[in-house]
Amino acid sequence: SVAPGKKFKCSLCTKVLKKIQALAGDDPDEEAVAAALQKGCRALGRTMGRKCQWLVKKYQSEITNGLQNGDMPQDICTAIGICRS
């Protein structure tokens, strides 16, 4: 069987999360993360933005928790099964 995020590349996931992490700032609360998720996807343009929206919808709680815990984008992408550890 194929991992859930297989069509979604590791490099794309980390790029998206780096952008979101930068927008959320240091020590973000849930609202800051939610705003960054929206803004981050829009900033990536149409094609990437669509993939970003899918990623955010599917893994919002994992991404939010990871960012609030100060996890690195690579680690978050690994945790949701898109990157290999």
Phi, psi and omega in degrees: 000154182267138178300150186304326184260015186306322180288342180265119184284146178305314182297323179291317179300312181294324178297313179301312184289329176296318179297313181296319180298318179297319180290326183287331180082180180283140176054056183283147171272179185299322180294318179298319179294314180300317179295319180294324178298317179293308182296319183299317180293318179296325183290346185270359181087176190292306185294308178295323181300321178296316178295321178299315179301317180298313180301313182296316179298313185291323188237026185306313184292321179295318180294315180301312179299315181300314180294322179290333178276354181078021179291151177284148178309317180302318181293321178295315180297326176291316182299325180270004171089013180269320175260153175269144180281000000 
